Amino acid sequence: MKSITTRFSLLAAGVMLASGSVHADERDTRAIAEQLVDKHFQESTLTREQQIEELMWFAKAAEPFRGMDINTVAEGLTTHVYERDVLAKAFSKLTGINLTHNIIGEGDVVTNMQTQMQTGRNIYDGYVNDTDSIGTHIRYGDTVNISEAMKNEWADYTLPTLDLDDFMGLQYGTGPNGSLYQLPTQQFANLYWFRYDWFQREDLQKKFRDIYGYDLGVPTNWTAYEDIAEFFTEHVGEIDGHKVYGHMDYGRRDPSLGWRFHDSWLSMAGMGSPGVPFGHPVDDWGIRVNEQSQPVGASVSRGGATNSPASVFAVTKMVDWLKKYAPPEASGMTFSEAGPVPAQGNIAQQIFWYSAFTADMTGPDLPVTDKEGNPKWRMAPSPTGPYWEEGMKVGYQDVGAWTFFKSTPEDRRTAAWLFAQFTVSKTVSLEKLLAGLTPIRKSDIFSEKMTEMAPKLGGLVEFYRSPNASKWTPSSTNVPDYPRMAPLWWENLSPAVSGDVAPKAALDNLAADLDSIMSRLARADVFDTYAPKLNEKRDPEYWLSQPGAPKPELENEMPQGTTVPYDKLMKEWMAAGSSE
């Protein structure tokens, strides 16, 4: 705390006149800073005076840009709505920059980003873009290298108390060269969600044990998940007079169906290589790279694993479970429509649940909370599939991060950079976490306030306090052009979900399309670095017989189900976290 106090003292000195007197306009700015802290940012890991001094730095740094109209953009998550409705207005009032933080669909964010990269026409001055696009940003040469900019053009505009070491997901916006291209502003994980109260019922525990021969608990493999899904759907059927289901998912032909698969579903089954944050040499899209980080193929015939036996198993299980154990209407739902459904009270578990929906599960009047507002549900690590091995990533982490393009005029992107830092500064970050439950700072997640909040959040705080959370990661740097390649997933796999095409055929088509795009991009010579260099096709058996991914088909893909009591699991996680 001493070093932080010292830094803030120096910071305060920077906004004082040489004579030591304070300008009237500085007194006005301080009054605004005090008002903002007292009205909007009461919860912080900083003291009130430290917050005010940090805000004073923003006001001083923003002087060259006063009166400018700046436009930034993000998708419609609760966190970004908070940035729009509270932080953008506070920033504008403090700095005199007319900042508009636009909220549009995620697909529209990607489309606008792609258009700006292709045309050089400035559309937005700053983008909150998922770090799944890191492979795109490191290759095209159009994205500002934040590490370099902080040393050069942004040297005088980088918050002295930004404290990059305090960020939890910084590695996901970092390229193979060690440079930061994207600064995290929110993140959430893909976890297992279940009705803790139902799992604790002695009558249901006995019934499950009598049928399956082991204890009802948090599943650690996909066999146990399937058993539990079958149990609640077919053997329990109804609780408190309401029909219940053992599984929840979504299956509508829609861009969000692509997320259902490329957000590490194949990797959760064990398709790729060991390695965190990304499997090497085969990542969670099934794309293989060489030692120079050049993609060499997604198809098994080129050494990739997108259409490998593990992938076929993963897609088959998704389709089967959706059909057998989820509510009938789930197959016609999108991501956003399906997300709040478990809060309605008739879902027993969900293997692929985004913690971004935590806020939707905490309302005091919901069937999934008790009279005191405590959750009847919990979140836990998702079970892994039969091809998974120790050292692999366990699940997916969505990290929305500030991204800037060289095509944006320097003064505009610098002003946007100031706002980006404002949205992640320690002055505001804890309040933003409370609003959106998408943590980015270690200091916030380990704060006394989050310790107080933990019982209401069903395991979210415990998850992020454990170093095991680092095993949940976004898409890798192997993906050379995310905007072009991501749509291939839902376009090719939706026919498998609808039953029109077998999973193997759908994955063969997907892998071929991924290879085709990478080949075309290589021929077009559009990359500054890490350009694809596809392997020649070989008999798939050649690659399946090599060590590691792609892996040959297992004789038994559904071994004995295994579970662990939730309370025991949490004790292990908290014990690991206490070493932080």
Coordinates of C-alpha atoms in Angstrom, one line a residue:
M1 CA 0.0 0.0 0.0
K2 CA 3.0 2.3 0.7
S3 CA 4.2 2.2 -2.9
I4 CA 0.7 2.9 -4.2
T5 CA 0.4 5.9 -1.9
T6 CA 3.7 7.2 -3.0
R7 CA 2.7 6.9 -6.7
F8 CA -0.5 8.7 -6.0
S9 CA 1.3 11.5 -4.2
L10 CA 3.5 12.0 -7.2
L11 CA 0.4 11.9 -9.4
A12 CA -1.3 14.6 -7.4
A13 CA 1.8 16.8 -7.6
G14 CA 1.5 16.5 -11.4
V15 CA -1.8 18.4 -11.4
M16 CA -0.6 21.2 -9.1
L17 CA 0.8 24.5 -10.4
A18 CA 4.5 25.1 -9.9
S19 CA 3.7 27.8 -7.4
G20 CA 1.7 25.3 -5.3
S21 CA -1.5 27.2 -5.7
V22 CA -4.6 25.5 -7.2
H23 CA -6.4 27.0 -10.3
A24 CA -10.1 27.7 -10.0
D25 CA -10.7 25.3 -12.8
E26 CA -8.7 22.7 -11.0
R27 CA -10.9 23.2 -7.9
D28 CA -13.9 22.7 -10.2
T29 CA -12.4 19.5 -11.6
R30 CA -11.6 18.2 -8.1
A31 CA -15.2 18.9 -7.1
I32 CA -16.4 16.9 -10.1
A33 CA -14.0 14.0 -9.1
E34 CA -15.3 14.1 -5.6
Q35 CA -18.9 14.1 -6.7
L36 CA -18.2 11.1 -9.1
V37 CA -16.5 9.1 -6.4
D38 CA -19.2 9.8 -3.8
K39 CA -22.1 9.1 -6.2
H40 CA -20.9 6.3 -8.4
F41 CA -17.6 4.8 -7.2
Q42 CA -17.9 4.2 -3.5
E43 CA -16.7 0.6 -3.7
S44 CA -13.0 0.5 -4.6
T45 CA -9.8 -1.1 -3.5
L46 CA -8.4 2.5 -3.4
T47 CA -9.0 5.0 -0.7
R48 CA -11.3 7.9 -1.5
E49 CA -8.4 10.3 -1.9
Q50 CA -6.5 7.9 -4.2
Q51 CA -9.6 7.6 -6.4
I52 CA -9.9 11.4 -6.6
E53 CA -6.2 11.8 -7.5
E54 CA -6.6 9.1 -10.2
L55 CA -9.6 11.0 -11.6
M56 CA -7.6 14.2 -11.6
W57 CA -4.9 12.5 -13.7
F58 CA -7.6 11.7 -16.3
A59 CA -8.8 15.3 -16.4
K60 CA -5.3 16.6 -16.8
A61 CA -4.3 14.1 -19.5
A62 CA -7.5 14.8 -21.5
E63 CA -6.9 18.5 -21.8
P64 CA -5.7 18.3 -25.5
F65 CA -8.9 16.5 -26.5
R66 CA -11.5 18.6 -24.8
G67 CA -14.6 19.2 -26.9
M68 CA -13.8 16.2 -29.3
D69 CA -16.6 13.8 -30.1
I70 CA -15.3 10.2 -29.6
N71 CA -17.2 7.0 -30.4
T72 CA -16.3 3.6 -29.0
V73 CA -18.3 0.3 -29.3
A74 CA -19.0 -2.9 -27.5
E75 CA -21.5 -5.7 -27.5
G76 CA -24.6 -5.7 -25.3
L77 CA -23.4 -7.3 -22.1
T78 CA -24.5 -5.9 -18.8
T79 CA -20.9 -4.8 -18.1
H80 CA -20.8 -2.8 -21.3
V81 CA -24.2 -1.2 -20.7
Y82 CA -22.8 0.0 -17.4
E83 CA -19.8 1.4 -19.2
R84 CA -22.2 3.3 -21.5
D85 CA -24.7 4.5 -18.9
V86 CA -22.4 5.3 -16.1
L87 CA -18.7 5.4 -17.1
A88 CA -19.1 7.2 -20.4
K89 CA -21.1 9.9 -18.8
A90 CA -18.7 10.2 -15.9
F91 CA -15.7 10.4 -18.2
S92 CA -17.3 13.0 -20.4
K93 CA -18.2 15.2 -17.3
L94 CA -14.7 14.8 -15.9
T95 CA -12.7 15.3 -19.1
G96 CA -14.8 17.5 -21.4
I97 CA -14.5 14.8 -24.1
N98 CA -17.9 13.9 -25.6
L99 CA -17.6 10.2 -25.3
T100 CA -20.3 7.9 -26.8
H101 CA -20.0 4.2 -25.9
N102 CA -22.2 2.5 -28.5
I103 CA -23.8 -0.9 -27.7
I104 CA -24.5 -3.1 -30.8
G105 CA -24.7 -6.9 -31.5
E106 CA -21.5 -8.9 -31.1
G107 CA -21.6 -9.9 -34.8
D108 CA -22.0 -6.2 -35.7
V109 CA -18.9 -5.4 -33.7
V110 CA -16.9 -8.0 -35.6
T111 CA -18.3 -6.8 -39.0
N112 CA -17.4 -3.1 -38.3
M113 CA -14.0 -4.1 -37.1
Q114 CA -13.4 -6.2 -40.2
T115 CA -14.6 -3.3 -42.4
Q116 CA -12.3 -0.9 -40.8
M117 CA -9.4 -3.2 -41.2
Q118 CA -10.1 -3.9 -44.8
T119 CA -10.9 -0.3 -45.9
G120 CA -8.9 1.8 -43.6
R121 CA -12.0 3.9 -43.0
N122 CA -12.4 4.9 -39.3
I123 CA -15.8 3.7 -38.0
Y124 CA -15.1 3.6 -34.3
D125 CA -12.3 5.1 -32.3
G126 CA -12.0 2.1 -30.0
Y127 CA -13.5 -1.4 -30.0
V128 CA -14.2 -3.8 -27.2
N129 CA -13.4 -7.0 -29.1
D130 CA -13.1 -10.5 -27.8
T131 CA -9.5 -11.7 -27.5
D132 CA -10.6 -14.7 -29.7
S133 CA -9.5 -12.3 -32.5
I134 CA -5.9 -12.1 -31.1
G135 CA -4.7 -14.3 -34.0
T136 CA -6.2 -11.8 -36.5
H137 CA -4.7 -8.7 -34.7
I138 CA -1.2 -10.1 -34.5
R139 CA -1.1 -11.0 -38.3
Y140 CA -2.6 -8.2 -40.3
G141 CA -0.5 -5.3 -39.0
D142 CA -3.6 -3.0 -38.7
T143 CA -4.0 -3.2 -34.9
V144 CA -2.1 -0.9 -32.5
N145 CA 0.6 -2.7 -30.5
I146 CA -0.4 -1.5 -27.1
S147 CA 2.9 -2.4 -25.5
E148 CA 4.8 -0.3 -28.1
A149 CA 2.2 2.6 -28.0
M150 CA 2.6 2.9 -24.2
K151 CA 6.3 3.5 -24.7
N152 CA 5.8 5.9 -27.6
E153 CA 2.7 7.8 -28.7
W154 CA 0.8 7.0 -25.5
A155 CA 3.7 7.5 -23.1
D156 CA 2.2 10.7 -21.6
Y157 CA -1.3 9.3 -21.8
T158 CA -0.9 6.0 -20.0
L159 CA -2.3 5.9 -16.4
P160 CA 0.6 5.6 -14.0
T161 CA -1.6 3.4 -11.8
L162 CA -2.9 1.2 -14.6
D163 CA -1.0 -1.7 -12.9
L164 CA -1.0 -4.3 -15.7
D165 CA 0.2 -7.0 -13.3
D166 CA -3.2 -6.8 -11.6
F167 CA -5.1 -7.9 -14.6
M168 CA -6.3 -11.6 -14.7
G169 CA -6.6 -12.1 -18.4
L170 CA -3.7 -10.0 -19.9
Q171 CA -2.1 -13.1 -21.4
Y172 CA -5.1 -13.6 -23.7
G173 CA -4.6 -10.3 -25.5
T174 CA -0.8 -11.0 -25.9
G175 CA 0.8 -12.2 -29.1
P176 CA 3.6 -14.8 -29.4
N177 CA 6.1 -11.9 -29.5
G178 CA 5.1 -10.9 -26.0
S179 CA 3.4 -7.7 -27.0
L180 CA -0.1 -6.7 -25.7
Y181 CA -2.6 -6.0 -28.5
Q182 CA -5.8 -6.0 -26.4
L183 CA -6.5 -4.7 -22.9
P184 CA -9.2 -6.7 -21.0
T185 CA -12.3 -4.9 -19.8
Q186 CA -14.5 -7.8 -18.9
Q187 CA -14.3 -11.6 -18.8
F188 CA -16.4 -14.6 -17.9
A189 CA -16.0 -18.3 -18.0
N190 CA -17.9 -21.3 -19.4
L191 CA -18.7 -23.5 -16.4
Y192 CA -21.0 -26.2 -15.1
W193 CA -24.2 -25.0 -13.5
F194 CA -26.5 -27.2 -11.3
R195 CA -29.3 -27.2 -8.8
Y196 CA -27.3 -27.7 -5.5
D197 CA -30.6 -28.0 -3.5
W198 CA -31.8 -30.9 -5.7
F199 CA -28.4 -32.6 -5.6
Q200 CA -28.5 -32.4 -1.8
R201 CA -31.9 -34.1 -1.4
E202 CA -31.5 -37.5 0.3
D203 CA -34.3 -39.1 -1.6
L204 CA -32.8 -38.1 -5.0
Q205 CA -29.3 -39.2 -3.8
K206 CA -30.6 -42.6 -2.9
K207 CA -32.6 -43.0 -6.1
F208 CA -29.6 -42.0 -8.2
R209 CA -27.3 -44.4 -6.3
D210 CA -29.8 -47.3 -6.7
I211 CA -30.0 -46.8 -10.5
Y212 CA -26.4 -45.9 -11.4
G213 CA -24.3 -47.3 -8.6
Y214 CA -22.4 -44.2 -7.6
D215 CA -23.2 -40.9 -5.8
L216 CA -25.1 -38.0 -7.2
G217 CA -22.6 -35.1 -7.3
V218 CA -20.7 -32.7 -9.5
P219 CA -19.8 -34.8 -12.6
T220 CA -16.1 -35.0 -13.5
N221 CA -16.6 -36.8 -16.8
W222 CA -19.2 -36.8 -19.6
T223 CA -20.6 -40.2 -18.7
A224 CA -21.7 -38.9 -15.3
Y225 CA -23.1 -35.8 -16.9
E226 CA -25.2 -38.0 -19.2
D227 CA -26.3 -40.2 -16.4
I228 CA -27.5 -37.2 -14.4
A229 CA -29.2 -35.7 -17.4
E230 CA -31.1 -39.0 -18.0
F231 CA -31.8 -39.3 -14.3
F232 CA -33.6 -36.0 -13.9
T233 CA -35.3 -36.1 -17.3
E234 CA -36.6 -39.7 -17.2
H235 CA -36.4 -41.0 -13.7
V236 CA -37.3 -37.9 -11.7
G237 CA -39.4 -36.1 -14.3
E238 CA -41.2 -33.8 -11.9
I239 CA -40.3 -31.8 -8.8
D240 CA -42.8 -29.8 -6.8
G241 CA -45.4 -30.3 -9.5
H242 CA -43.3 -29.0 -12.3
K243 CA -41.7 -30.9 -15.2
V244 CA -37.9 -30.9 -14.9
Y245 CA -35.1 -31.5 -17.4
G246 CA -31.6 -32.8 -16.8
H247 CA -29.9 -30.6 -19.4
M248 CA -30.1 -27.2 -21.1
D249 CA -28.7 -26.0 -24.4
Y250 CA -29.6 -24.2 -27.6
G251 CA -29.6 -25.3 -31.2
R252 CA -31.1 -22.7 -33.5
R253 CA -29.4 -22.0 -36.8
D254 CA -27.8 -18.7 -35.8
P255 CA -24.3 -17.2 -35.5
S256 CA -24.5 -17.9 -31.7
L257 CA -24.6 -21.6 -32.5
G258 CA -21.0 -21.3 -33.6
W259 CA -20.0 -20.1 -30.1
R260 CA -21.6 -23.3 -28.8
F261 CA -18.9 -25.3 -30.6
H262 CA -15.8 -23.1 -31.1
D263 CA -15.9 -21.8 -27.5
S264 CA -13.8 -24.9 -26.6
W265 CA -16.4 -27.6 -26.7
L266 CA -14.2 -29.9 -28.8
S267 CA -11.3 -29.1 -26.4
M268 CA -13.5 -30.0 -23.4
A269 CA -13.9 -33.4 -25.0
G270 CA -10.1 -33.6 -25.2
M271 CA -9.6 -33.0 -29.0
G272 CA -6.5 -30.8 -28.8
S273 CA -3.0 -30.8 -27.3
P274 CA -1.9 -30.1 -23.8
G275 CA -0.9 -26.5 -23.1
V276 CA -2.3 -23.4 -21.4
P277 CA -3.5 -20.9 -22.4
F278 CA -3.6 -22.7 -25.8
G279 CA -2.9 -26.3 -26.8
H280 CA 0.3 -26.7 -28.8
P281 CA 0.7 -27.7 -31.5
V282 CA -3.1 -28.3 -31.9
D283 CA -5.5 -25.8 -30.4
D284 CA -9.2 -25.9 -29.4
W285 CA -10.3 -25.2 -32.9
G286 CA -8.3 -28.2 -34.1
I287 CA -5.8 -26.0 -36.0
R288 CA -2.3 -27.2 -35.9
V289 CA 0.7 -24.8 -36.1
N290 CA 4.4 -25.4 -36.8
E291 CA 7.3 -24.1 -34.6
Q292 CA 7.1 -20.7 -36.3
S293 CA 3.4 -20.3 -35.2
Q294 CA 2.2 -20.7 -38.7
P295 CA -1.1 -22.6 -39.1
V296 CA -0.5 -25.8 -41.1
G297 CA -4.1 -27.3 -41.2
A298 CA -7.4 -28.0 -39.4
S299 CA -8.1 -31.3 -41.2
V300 CA -6.7 -34.6 -39.8
S301 CA -5.2 -35.2 -43.2
R302 CA -3.0 -32.1 -42.6
G303 CA -2.2 -32.9 -39.0
G304 CA -5.2 -30.9 -37.5
A305 CA -8.0 -32.3 -35.4
T306 CA -11.2 -30.4 -36.3
N307 CA -12.7 -33.6 -37.8
S308 CA -10.9 -36.0 -35.5
P309 CA -12.7 -38.8 -33.6
A310 CA -12.7 -36.7 -30.4
S311 CA -14.4 -33.9 -32.3
V312 CA -17.0 -36.3 -33.7
F313 CA -17.7 -37.6 -30.2
A314 CA -18.1 -34.0 -28.9
V315 CA -20.6 -32.9 -31.6
T316 CA -22.5 -36.2 -31.3
K317 CA -23.0 -35.8 -27.6
M318 CA -24.1 -32.2 -28.0
V319 CA -26.8 -33.2 -30.5
D320 CA -27.9 -36.3 -28.5
W321 CA -28.2 -34.5 -25.2
L322 CA -30.1 -31.6 -26.8
K323 CA -32.6 -34.0 -28.3
K324 CA -33.0 -36.3 -25.3
Y325 CA -32.7 -34.3 -22.1
A326 CA -33.3 -30.6 -22.8
P327 CA -36.7 -28.8 -23.0
P328 CA -38.2 -29.3 -26.5
E329 CA -38.1 -25.6 -27.2
A330 CA -34.3 -25.4 -26.6
S331 CA -33.5 -26.6 -30.1
G332 CA -35.1 -23.5 -31.5
M333 CA -33.3 -21.1 -29.1
T334 CA -30.3 -18.9 -29.6
F335 CA -27.5 -18.2 -27.0
S336 CA -29.3 -15.1 -25.5
E337 CA -32.7 -16.8 -25.4
A338 CA -31.4 -19.9 -23.7
G339 CA -29.1 -18.2 -21.2
P340 CA -31.8 -17.2 -18.7
V341 CA -33.8 -20.4 -18.9
P342 CA -32.2 -22.2 -15.9
A343 CA -33.4 -19.3 -13.7
Q344 CA -37.0 -20.4 -14.4
G345 CA -36.4 -23.3 -12.1
N346 CA -36.9 -26.5 -14.1
I347 CA -33.3 -27.3 -15.2
A348 CA -31.2 -29.6 -13.1
Q349 CA -27.8 -28.9 -14.7
Q350 CA -26.0 -27.3 -17.7
I351 CA -22.6 -28.4 -18.8
F352 CA -22.0 -25.4 -21.0
W353 CA -23.1 -22.4 -19.0
Y354 CA -21.6 -18.9 -19.3
S355 CA -21.0 -17.1 -16.0
A356 CA -22.1 -13.9 -17.7
F357 CA -25.6 -15.0 -16.8
T358 CA -24.8 -15.0 -13.1
A359 CA -26.7 -11.8 -12.6
D360 CA -29.8 -13.4 -14.2
M361 CA -29.7 -16.1 -11.6
T362 CA -29.6 -13.9 -8.5
G363 CA -32.9 -12.0 -8.4
P364 CA -34.7 -12.4 -5.0
D365 CA -38.0 -13.4 -6.6
L366 CA -36.6 -16.2 -8.8
P367 CA -37.4 -19.9 -8.3
V368 CA -33.7 -20.5 -8.1
T369 CA -33.1 -18.3 -5.0
D370 CA -34.3 -18.8 -1.4
K371 CA -36.2 -16.2 0.7
E372 CA -32.9 -14.6 1.8
G373 CA -31.8 -14.2 -1.8
N374 CA -29.2 -17.0 -1.6
P375 CA -28.8 -19.2 -4.7
K376 CA -30.2 -22.7 -4.7
W377 CA -27.7 -23.3 -7.5
R378 CA -23.9 -23.5 -7.8
M379 CA -21.3 -23.2 -10.6
A380 CA -18.4 -25.6 -10.8
P381 CA -15.8 -26.8 -13.3
S382 CA -17.3 -28.5 -16.3
P383 CA -16.7 -32.2 -16.7
T384 CA -14.1 -33.2 -19.2
G385 CA -14.5 -35.8 -22.0
P386 CA -12.8 -39.1 -22.5
Y387 CA -10.0 -37.7 -24.8
W388 CA -9.0 -35.0 -22.3
E389 CA -5.6 -35.4 -20.6
E390 CA -3.8 -33.6 -17.8
G391 CA -2.2 -30.4 -18.9
M392 CA -5.0 -29.4 -21.3
K393 CA -7.2 -26.4 -20.9
V394 CA -10.5 -27.3 -19.2
G395 CA -12.9 -24.7 -20.6
Y396 CA -13.5 -21.4 -22.3
Q397 CA -13.0 -17.9 -21.1
D398 CA -14.5 -15.0 -22.9
V399 CA -12.4 -11.9 -22.6
G400 CA -13.7 -8.6 -24.0
A401 CA -10.8 -6.3 -24.5
W402 CA -10.0 -2.8 -25.8
T403 CA -8.6 -2.9 -29.3
F404 CA -7.4 0.1 -31.5
F405 CA -6.6 0.4 -35.1
K406 CA -3.9 2.3 -36.9
S407 CA -6.5 3.6 -39.3
T408 CA -8.0 5.7 -36.5
P409 CA -6.5 9.2 -36.4
E410 CA -3.9 9.3 -33.6
D411 CA -5.7 12.0 -31.6
R412 CA -8.9 10.1 -31.7
R413 CA -7.5 6.8 -30.7
T414 CA -5.5 8.5 -27.9
A415 CA -8.7 10.0 -26.5
A416 CA -10.4 6.6 -26.8
W417 CA -7.3 5.0 -25.0
L418 CA -8.0 7.4 -22.1
F419 CA -11.6 6.2 -21.9
A420 CA -10.5 2.6 -22.2
Q421 CA -8.2 3.0 -19.2
F422 CA -10.9 4.8 -17.3
T423 CA -13.2 1.8 -17.7
V424 CA -10.6 -0.5 -16.1
S425 CA -9.1 1.9 -13.6
K426 CA -9.1 0.8 -9.9
T427 CA -11.3 3.9 -9.2
V428 CA -14.2 2.3 -11.1
S429 CA -13.4 -1.4 -11.6
L430 CA -14.9 -2.8 -8.4
E431 CA -18.2 -1.0 -8.9
K432 CA -18.2 -2.2 -12.5
L433 CA -17.6 -5.8 -11.3
L434 CA -20.6 -5.5 -8.9
A435 CA -22.7 -4.3 -11.8
G436 CA -21.8 -6.9 -14.4
L437 CA -20.0 -9.7 -12.5
T438 CA -17.3 -10.0 -15.1
P439 CA -14.0 -9.5 -13.2
I440 CA -10.7 -8.3 -14.7
R441 CA -8.6 -7.3 -11.7
K442 CA -7.1 -9.6 -9.0
S443 CA -7.3 -6.9 -6.4
D444 CA -11.1 -6.7 -7.0
I445 CA -11.8 -10.4 -6.9
F446 CA -9.8 -10.8 -3.7
S447 CA -11.3 -7.7 -2.1
E448 CA -13.3 -7.7 1.1
K449 CA -16.4 -6.7 -0.8
M450 CA -16.2 -9.8 -3.0
T451 CA -15.7 -11.9 0.1
E452 CA -18.9 -10.4 1.4
M453 CA -20.7 -11.0 -1.9
A454 CA -19.4 -14.6 -2.5
P455 CA -22.3 -16.5 -0.8
K456 CA -24.8 -14.7 -3.2
L457 CA -22.9 -15.6 -6.3
G458 CA -22.9 -19.4 -6.3
G459 CA -19.2 -20.1 -6.7
L460 CA -18.1 -17.2 -9.0
V461 CA -15.8 -15.7 -6.5
E462 CA -14.3 -19.0 -5.5
F463 CA -13.7 -19.9 -9.1
Y464 CA -11.8 -16.7 -9.9
R465 CA -9.8 -16.9 -6.6
S466 CA -8.4 -20.2 -7.6
P467 CA -5.3 -20.4 -9.8
N468 CA -7.1 -23.2 -11.6
A469 CA -9.2 -20.5 -13.3
S470 CA -6.2 -20.1 -15.7
K471 CA -7.2 -23.4 -17.4
W472 CA -10.2 -21.6 -18.9
T473 CA -9.0 -19.7 -21.9
P474 CA -10.2 -18.0 -25.1
S475 CA -9.5 -19.0 -28.7
S476 CA -5.8 -19.2 -29.5
T477 CA -3.4 -17.2 -31.6
N478 CA -3.6 -20.1 -34.1
V479 CA -6.8 -18.7 -35.7
P480 CA -5.4 -16.4 -38.4
D481 CA -8.7 -14.6 -39.4
Y482 CA -11.4 -14.9 -36.8
P483 CA -14.0 -12.7 -38.6
R484 CA -13.8 -14.9 -41.7
M485 CA -13.4 -18.2 -40.0
A486 CA -15.8 -18.1 -37.0
P487 CA -19.0 -18.2 -39.2
L488 CA -17.9 -21.5 -40.7
W489 CA -18.7 -23.2 -37.5
W490 CA -22.4 -22.5 -37.3
E491 CA -22.8 -22.7 -41.1
N492 CA -21.4 -26.2 -41.1
L493 CA -22.5 -27.6 -37.8
S494 CA -26.1 -26.4 -37.7
P495 CA -27.1 -29.2 -40.2
A496 CA -25.7 -31.7 -37.7
V497 CA -27.7 -30.2 -34.8
S498 CA -30.9 -30.3 -36.9
G499 CA -30.2 -33.9 -37.9
D500 CA -29.8 -33.2 -41.6
V501 CA -26.2 -34.2 -41.7
A502 CA -24.1 -36.7 -39.6
P503 CA -21.6 -35.1 -37.2
K504 CA -18.7 -36.6 -39.0
A505 CA -19.8 -35.3 -42.4
A506 CA -20.4 -31.8 -40.9
L507 CA -17.0 -31.7 -39.3
D508 CA -15.3 -32.9 -42.5
N509 CA -17.0 -30.0 -44.2
L510 CA -15.9 -27.6 -41.5
A511 CA -12.3 -28.7 -41.5
A512 CA -12.1 -28.5 -45.3
D513 CA -13.6 -24.9 -45.2
L514 CA -11.1 -23.8 -42.5
D515 CA -8.2 -25.1 -44.6
S516 CA -9.6 -23.5 -47.7
I517 CA -9.8 -20.1 -46.1
M518 CA -6.3 -20.4 -44.6
S519 CA -4.9 -21.5 -48.0
R520 CA -6.6 -18.5 -49.8
L521 CA -5.3 -16.1 -47.2
A522 CA -1.8 -17.5 -47.6
R523 CA -1.9 -17.0 -51.4
A524 CA -3.3 -13.5 -51.0
D525 CA -0.2 -12.6 -49.0
V526 CA -2.2 -10.4 -46.6
F527 CA -0.4 -11.1 -43.4
D528 CA 2.6 -9.2 -41.9
T529 CA 3.6 -12.3 -39.9
Y530 CA 2.6 -15.9 -38.9
A531 CA 1.0 -16.6 -42.3
P532 CA -0.6 -20.0 -42.8
K533 CA 1.6 -22.6 -44.5
L534 CA -0.6 -25.7 -45.0
N535 CA 0.8 -29.2 -44.8
E536 CA 0.3 -31.4 -47.8
K537 CA -2.6 -33.9 -47.4
R538 CA -1.7 -37.4 -46.1
D539 CA -3.6 -40.5 -45.2
P540 CA -5.4 -39.5 -41.9
E541 CA -4.1 -42.7 -40.4
Y542 CA -0.6 -41.3 -40.6
W543 CA -1.5 -38.5 -38.2
L544 CA -3.8 -40.5 -36.0
S545 CA -0.9 -43.0 -35.4
Q546 CA 1.4 -40.1 -34.2
P547 CA 1.7 -39.2 -30.5
G548 CA -0.7 -36.5 -29.4
A549 CA -3.4 -34.8 -31.3
P550 CA -5.2 -35.7 -33.6
K551 CA -6.0 -38.7 -31.4
P552 CA -7.4 -42.1 -32.6
E553 CA -10.8 -43.2 -31.6
L554 CA -11.0 -44.7 -28.2
E555 CA -12.4 -48.2 -27.7
N556 CA -14.6 -47.0 -24.9
E557 CA -15.7 -43.3 -25.1
M558 CA -18.1 -43.6 -22.2
P559 CA -16.2 -45.1 -19.2
Q560 CA -17.7 -45.4 -15.7
G561 CA -19.3 -42.1 -14.5
T562 CA -17.5 -40.3 -11.7
T563 CA -18.7 -37.5 -9.5
V564 CA -17.4 -35.4 -6.5
P565 CA -19.3 -33.7 -3.7
Y566 CA -19.6 -30.0 -4.4
D567 CA -18.5 -28.9 -0.9
K568 CA -15.4 -31.1 -1.2
L569 CA -14.6 -29.7 -4.6
M570 CA -14.9 -26.1 -3.3
K571 CA -12.6 -26.8 -0.4
E572 CA -9.9 -28.0 -2.8
W573 CA -10.4 -24.9 -4.9
M574 CA -10.2 -22.6 -2.0
A575 CA -7.2 -24.4 -0.6
A576 CA -5.4 -23.8 -3.9
G577 CA -6.5 -20.2 -4.0
S578 CA -5.2 -19.5 -0.5
S579 CA -1.7 -19.8 -1.8
E580 CA -2.1 -16.7 -3.9

